[in-house]
Coordinates of N, CA, C and O in Angstrom, one line a residue:
X490 N 88.4 34.2 18.2 CA 88.0 33.9 16.9 C 87.9 32.4 16.8 O 88.8 31.6 17.2
X491 N 86.8 31.9 16.3 CA 86.6 30.5 16.1 C 87.1 30.0 14.7 O 86.5 30.1 13.7
X492 N 88.4 29.7 14.7 CA 89.1 29.4 13.5 C 88.5 28.2 12.7 O 88.4 28.2 11.5
X493 N 88.1 27.2 13.5 CA 87.5 26.0 12.8 C 86.3 26.4 12.0 O 86.1 26.0 10.8
X494 N 85.4 27.2 12.5 CA 84.2 27.6 11.8 C 84.5 28.6 10.7 O 83.9 28.6 9.6
X495 N 85.5 29.4 10.9 CA 86.0 30.3 9.8 C 86.6 29.5 8.7 O 86.3 29.8 7.5
X496 N 87.3 28.5 9.0 CA 87.9 27.6 7.9 C 86.8 27.0 7.1 O 86.8 27.0 5.9
X497 N 85.8 26.4 7.8 CA 84.6 25.8 7.1 C 83.9 26.8 6.3 O 83.5 26.4 5.1
X498 N 83.7 28.0 6.7 CA 82.9 29.0 6.0 C 83.7 29.4 4.7 O 83.2 29.5 3.6
X499 N 85.0 29.6 4.9 CA 85.9 30.0 3.8 C 85.9 28.9 2.8 O 85.9 29.1 1.5
X500 N 86.0 27.6 3.2 CA 86.0 26.5 2.3 C 84.7 26.5 1.5 O 84.7 26.2 0.3
X501 N 83.6 26.7 2.2 CA 82.3 26.8 1.5 C 82.3 27.9 0.4 O 81.9 27.7 -0.7
X502 N 82.9 29.0 0.7 CA 83.1 30.1 -0.2 C 84.0 29.7 -1.4 O 83.7 30.1 -2.6
X503 N 85.0 29.0 -1.1 CA 85.9 28.6 -2.2 C 85.2 27.6 -3.1 O 85.4 27.7 -4.3
X504 N 84.5 26.7 -2.5 CA 83.7 25.7 -3.4 C 82.8 26.5 -4.3 O 82.6 26.1 -5.5
X505 N 82.1 27.4 -3.7 CA 81.1 28.2 -4.5 C 81.9 29.0 -5.6 O 81.5 29.0 -6.8
X506 N 83.0 29.7 -5.2 CA 83.8 30.4 -6.2 C 84.3 29.6 -7.3 O 84.3 30.0 -8.5
X507 N 84.7 28.3 -7.0 CA 85.3 27.4 -8.0 C 84.2 27.0 -9.0 O 84.4 26.9 -10.2
X508 N 83.0 26.8 -8.5 CA 81.9 26.4 -9.3 C 81.2 27.5 -10.1 O 80.9 27.3 -11.2
X509 N 81.1 28.7 -9.5 CA 80.3 29.7 -10.1 C 81.1 31.0 -10.4 O 80.6 31.8 -11.2
X510 N 82.2 31.3 -9.7 CA 82.9 32.5 -9.8 C 81.9 33.7 -9.5 O 81.0 33.5 -8.7
X511 N 82.1 34.8 -10.1 CA 81.2 35.9 -9.9 C 79.9 35.9 -10.8 O 79.1 36.7 -10.7
X512 N 79.8 34.8 -11.6 CA 78.7 34.7 -12.5 C 77.3 34.7 -11.8 O 76.3 35.1 -12.4
X513 N 77.3 34.1 -10.6 CA 76.0 34.0 -9.9 C 76.1 34.7 -8.5 O 75.6 34.2 -7.5
X514 N 76.8 35.8 -8.4 CA 76.9 36.5 -7.2 C 78.1 36.1 -6.4 O 79.1 35.6 -7.0
X515 N 78.1 36.3 -5.1 CA 79.2 36.0 -4.2 C 78.7 35.2 -3.0 O 77.5 35.3 -2.7
X516 N 79.6 34.6 -2.3 CA 79.4 34.1 -1.0 C 79.9 35.1 0.0 O 81.0 35.6 -0.2
X517 N 79.1 35.4 1.0 CA 79.5 36.3 2.0 C 79.8 35.5 3.3 O 79.0 34.6 3.7
X518 N 81.0 35.7 3.9 CA 81.4 35.1 5.1 C 80.9 36.0 6.2 O 81.4 37.2 6.3
X519 N 80.1 35.5 7.1 CA 79.5 36.3 8.2 C 80.1 35.8 9.5 O 80.2 34.5 9.7
X520 N 80.3 36.7 10.4 CA 80.6 36.3 11.8 C 79.3 36.5 12.5 O 78.7 37.6 12.6
X521 N 78.7 35.4 13.1 CA 77.5 35.4 13.8 C 77.6 35.9 15.2 O 78.8 35.9 15.7
X522 N 76.6 36.4 15.8 CA 76.7 36.9 17.2 C 77.3 36.0 18.2 O 77.9 36.4 19.2
X523 N 77.3 34.6 17.9 CA 77.9 33.7 18.9 C 79.4 33.5 18.6 O 80.0 32.7 19.3
X524 N 79.9 34.2 17.6 CA 81.4 34.1 17.3 C 81.7 33.1 16.3 O 82.9 32.9 16.0
X525 N 80.7 32.3 15.8 CA 81.0 31.4 14.7 C 80.9 32.1 13.4 O 80.4 33.2 13.3
X526 N 81.3 31.4 12.3 CA 81.2 31.9 11.0 C 80.4 31.1 10.1 O 80.3 29.9 10.3
X527 N 79.8 31.7 9.0 CA 79.0 31.0 8.1 C 79.0 31.7 6.8 O 79.2 32.9 6.7
X528 N 79.0 30.9 5.7 CA 78.9 31.4 4.3 C 77.5 31.4 3.8 O 76.8 30.4 4.0
X529 N 77.1 32.5 3.3 CA 75.7 32.5 2.7 C 75.8 33.3 1.4 O 76.7 34.2 1.2
X530 N 74.9 33.0 0.5 CA 74.9 33.7 -0.8 C 74.6 35.2 -0.5 O 73.9 35.6 0.4
X531 N 75.1 36.1 -1.3 CA 75.0 37.5 -1.1 C 73.5 38.0 -1.2 O 73.2 39.1 -0.7
X532 N 72.6 37.2 -1.7 CA 71.2 37.6 -1.8 C 70.4 37.1 -0.6 O 69.2 37.4 -0.5
X533 N 71.0 36.3 0.3 CA 70.3 35.7 1.4 C 70.0 36.8 2.4 O 71.0 37.5 3.0
X534 N 68.8 37.1 2.7 CA 68.4 38.1 3.6 C 68.1 37.6 5.0 O 67.5 38.3 5.8
X535 N 68.4 36.4 5.3 CA 68.1 35.8 6.6 C 69.2 35.8 7.6 O 69.2 35.0 8.6
X536 N 70.2 36.6 7.4 CA 71.3 36.7 8.3 C 70.8 37.2 9.7 O 70.1 38.2 9.7
X537 N 71.3 36.6 10.8 CA 70.8 37.0 12.1 C 71.2 38.5 12.4 O 72.3 38.9 11.9
X538 N 70.4 39.1 13.2 CA 70.7 40.5 13.7 C 72.1 40.4 14.4 O 72.3 39.4 15.1
X539 N 72.9 41.4 14.2 CA 74.2 41.4 14.9 C 75.3 40.7 14.1 O 76.4 40.7 14.6
X540 N 75.0 40.0 13.0 CA 76.0 39.3 12.2 C 76.9 40.4 11.5 O 76.4 41.5 11.2
X541 N 78.1 40.1 11.4 CA 79.1 41.0 10.8 C 79.7 40.4 9.6 O 80.2 39.3 9.6
X542 N 79.6 41.2 8.5 CA 80.2 40.7 7.2 C 81.7 40.8 7.3 O 82.3 41.8 7.6
X543 N 82.3 39.7 7.0 CA 83.8 39.5 7.2 C 84.5 39.6 5.8 O 85.5 40.2 5.6
X544 N 83.9 38.9 4.8 CA 84.6 38.7 3.5 C 83.6 38.3 2.5 O 82.6 37.6 2.8
X545 N 83.8 38.7 1.2 CA 83.1 38.3 0.1 C 83.9 37.4 -0.8 O 85.1 37.8 -1.1
X546 N 83.4 36.3 -1.2 CA 84.1 35.4 -2.1 C 83.4 35.2 -3.4 O 82.2 34.8 -3.3
X547 N 84.0 35.5 -4.4 CA 83.4 35.3 -5.8 C 84.5 34.9 -6.7 O 84.6 33.7 -7.0
X548 N 85.4 35.8 -7.1 CA 86.5 35.5 -7.9 C 87.6 34.9 -7.1 O 88.2 35.6 -6.2
X549 N 88.0 33.7 -7.3 CA 89.0 33.1 -6.4 C 90.4 33.6 -6.7 O 91.3 33.5 -5.9
X550 N 90.6 34.3 -7.8 CA 91.9 35.0 -8.1 C 92.2 36.0 -7.0 O 93.3 36.2 -6.6
X551 N 91.1 36.7 -6.6 CA 91.2 37.7 -5.6 C 91.6 37.1 -4.2 O 92.3 37.7 -3.4
X552 N 91.1 35.9 -3.9 CA 91.3 35.3 -2.6 C 92.6 34.5 -2.6 O 93.3 34.6 -1.6
X553 N 92.8 33.7 -3.6 CA 93.9 32.8 -3.6 C 95.1 33.1 -4.5 O 96.1 32.5 -4.5
X554 N 94.9 34.1 -5.4 CA 95.9 34.4 -6.4 C 95.6 33.8 -7.7 O 94.7 32.9 -7.8
X555 N 96.2 34.2 -8.8 CA 95.8 33.8 -10.1 C 96.2 32.4 -10.5 O 95.7 31.9 -11.5
X556 N 97.0 31.8 -9.8 CA 97.5 30.4 -10.1 C 96.7 29.3 -9.5 O 97.1 28.1 -9.6
X557 N 95.6 29.6 -8.7 CA 94.9 28.6 -8.0 C 94.5 27.4 -8.8 O 94.5 26.3 -8.3
X558 N 94.0 27.6 -10.1 CA 93.5 26.4 -10.8 C 94.6 25.5 -11.5 O 94.3 24.5 -12.0
X559 N 95.9 25.9 -11.4 CA 96.9 25.2 -12.1 C 97.0 23.7 -11.6 O 96.9 23.5 -10.4
X560 N 97.0 22.8 -12.5 CA 97.1 21.4 -12.2 C 95.8 20.7 -11.9 O 95.8 19.5 -11.7
X561 N 94.7 21.5 -11.8 CA 93.4 20.9 -11.5 C 92.7 20.3 -12.8 O 92.9 20.9 -13.9
X562 N 92.0 19.3 -12.6 CA 91.2 18.8 -13.8 C 90.0 19.8 -13.9 O 89.7 20.5 -13.0
X563 N 89.4 19.7 -15.1 CA 88.2 20.6 -15.3 C 87.0 19.7 -15.5 O 87.1 18.6 -16.0
X564 N 85.8 20.3 -15.2 CA 84.6 19.5 -15.4 C 84.1 19.7 -16.8 O 84.8 20.4 -17.6
X565 N 82.9 19.2 -17.1 CA 82.4 19.3 -18.5 C 82.1 20.7 -18.9 O 82.0 21.0 -20.1
X566 N 82.0 21.6 -18.0 CA 81.8 23.0 -18.3 C 83.1 23.8 -18.4 O 83.1 25.0 -18.6
X567 N 84.2 23.1 -18.2 CA 85.5 23.8 -18.3 C 85.9 24.5 -17.0 O 86.9 25.2 -17.0
X568 N 85.2 24.2 -15.9 CA 85.6 24.8 -14.6 C 86.5 23.9 -13.8 O 86.3 22.7 -13.8
X569 N 87.5 24.5 -13.1 CA 88.4 23.7 -12.3 C 87.6 22.9 -11.3 O 86.7 23.5 -10.6
X570 N 87.9 21.6 -11.1 CA 87.3 20.8 -10.1 C 88.0 20.9 -8.8 O 89.2 20.6 -8.6
X571 N 87.3 21.5 -7.8 CA 87.9 21.6 -6.4 C 87.1 20.8 -5.5 O 85.9 20.9 -5.4
X572 N 87.8 19.9 -4.8 CA 87.2 19.0 -3.8 C 87.0 19.7 -2.5 O 87.7 20.7 -2.2
X573 N 86.2 19.2 -1.6 CA 86.0 19.8 -0.3 C 87.3 19.7 0.5 O 87.7 20.7 1.2
X574 N 88.1 18.6 0.3 CA 89.4 18.5 1.0 C 90.3 19.6 0.5 O 91.0 20.2 1.4
X575 N 90.4 19.8 -0.8 CA 91.3 20.9 -1.3 C 90.8 22.3 -0.8 O 91.6 23.1 -0.4
X576 N 89.5 22.5 -0.9 CA 89.0 23.8 -0.4 C 89.3 24.0 1.0 O 89.7 25.1 1.4
X577 N 89.2 23.0 1.8 CA 89.5 23.1 3.3 C 91.0 23.4 3.5 O 91.4 24.2 4.3
X578 N 91.9 22.7 2.7 CA 93.3 23.0 2.7 C 93.6 24.4 2.4 O 94.4 25.1 3.1
X579 N 93.0 24.9 1.3 CA 93.2 26.3 1.0 C 92.7 27.3 2.0 O 93.3 28.3 2.3
X580 N 91.5 27.0 2.5 CA 90.9 27.8 3.6 C 91.7 27.8 4.8 O 91.9 28.9 5.4
X581 N 92.3 26.7 5.2 CA 93.2 26.7 6.4 C 94.4 27.6 6.2 O 94.7 28.3 7.1
X582 N 95.0 27.5 5.0 CA 96.1 28.4 4.7 C 95.6 29.9 4.7 O 96.2 30.7 5.4
X583 N 94.5 30.2 4.1 CA 94.0 31.6 4.1 C 93.7 32.1 5.5 O 94.1 33.2 5.8
X584 N 93.0 31.3 6.3 CA 92.7 31.7 7.7 C 94.0 32.0 8.4 O 94.1 32.9 9.2
X585 N 95.0 31.1 8.3 CA 96.3 31.2 9.0 C 97.0 32.5 8.6 O 97.7 33.1 9.4
X586 N 96.9 32.9 7.3 CA 97.6 34.1 6.8 C 96.8 35.4 7.0 O 97.4 36.4 7.3
X587 N 95.5 35.3 6.7 CA 94.7 36.5 6.6 C 93.5 36.6 7.6 O 92.9 37.6 7.7
X588 N 93.2 35.5 8.2 CA 91.9 35.5 9.0 C 91.9 36.5 10.1 O 90.9 37.3 10.2
X589 N 92.9 36.5 11.0 CA 92.8 37.5 12.1 C 92.8 38.9 11.7 O 91.9 39.7 12.2
X590 N 93.6 39.4 10.8 CA 93.5 40.8 10.4 C 92.2 41.1 9.6 O 91.7 42.2 9.8
X591 N 91.7 40.1 8.8 CA 90.5 40.4 8.1 C 89.3 40.5 9.1 O 88.5 41.5 8.9
X592 N 89.2 39.7 10.1 CA 88.2 39.8 11.1 C 88.3 41.1 11.9 O 87.4 41.8 12.1
X593 N 89.6 41.4 12.3 CA 89.8 42.7 13.0 C 89.4 43.9 12.2 O 88.8 44.8 12.8
X594 N 89.7 43.9 10.9 CA 89.3 45.0 10.1 C 87.8 45.2 10.0 O 87.2 46.3 10.1
X595 N 87.1 44.0 9.9 CA 85.6 44.1 9.8 C 85.1 44.6 11.2 O 84.1 45.3 11.2
X596 N 85.6 44.1 12.3 CA 85.1 44.6 13.6 C 85.4 46.1 13.7 O 84.6 46.8 14.3
X597 N 86.5 46.6 13.2 CA 86.8 48.0 13.3 C 85.8 48.8 12.5 O 85.5 50.0 12.8
X598 N 85.4 48.3 11.3 CA 84.4 49.0 10.5 C 83.0 49.0 11.1 O 82.2 49.9 10.7
X599 N 82.7 48.1 12.0 CA 81.4 47.9 12.5 C 81.0 49.1 13.5 O 81.8 49.7 14.1

């Protein structure tokens, strides 16, 4: 498992989820045939053949728990502001805790 690219993809999903939540769809984390990971919008139909859906990110409460926005400033729309650095930190934690079993479950479903 390419943990570095999975962390980057999950961080992209977290940034999307913080900005849009489920209001504009979800980010899907895909494992590409070369073993790397990528986040794409759920309506993106250009995923390469052989890509495996690993995770859907929309509502961050489901991914990170209900307290993720505590202590964060909010933007002019009232959404919590999540920086790339913070998203990467959270993604690193998530991959360390859940990455391997989540990928294994997806591979078992395939």
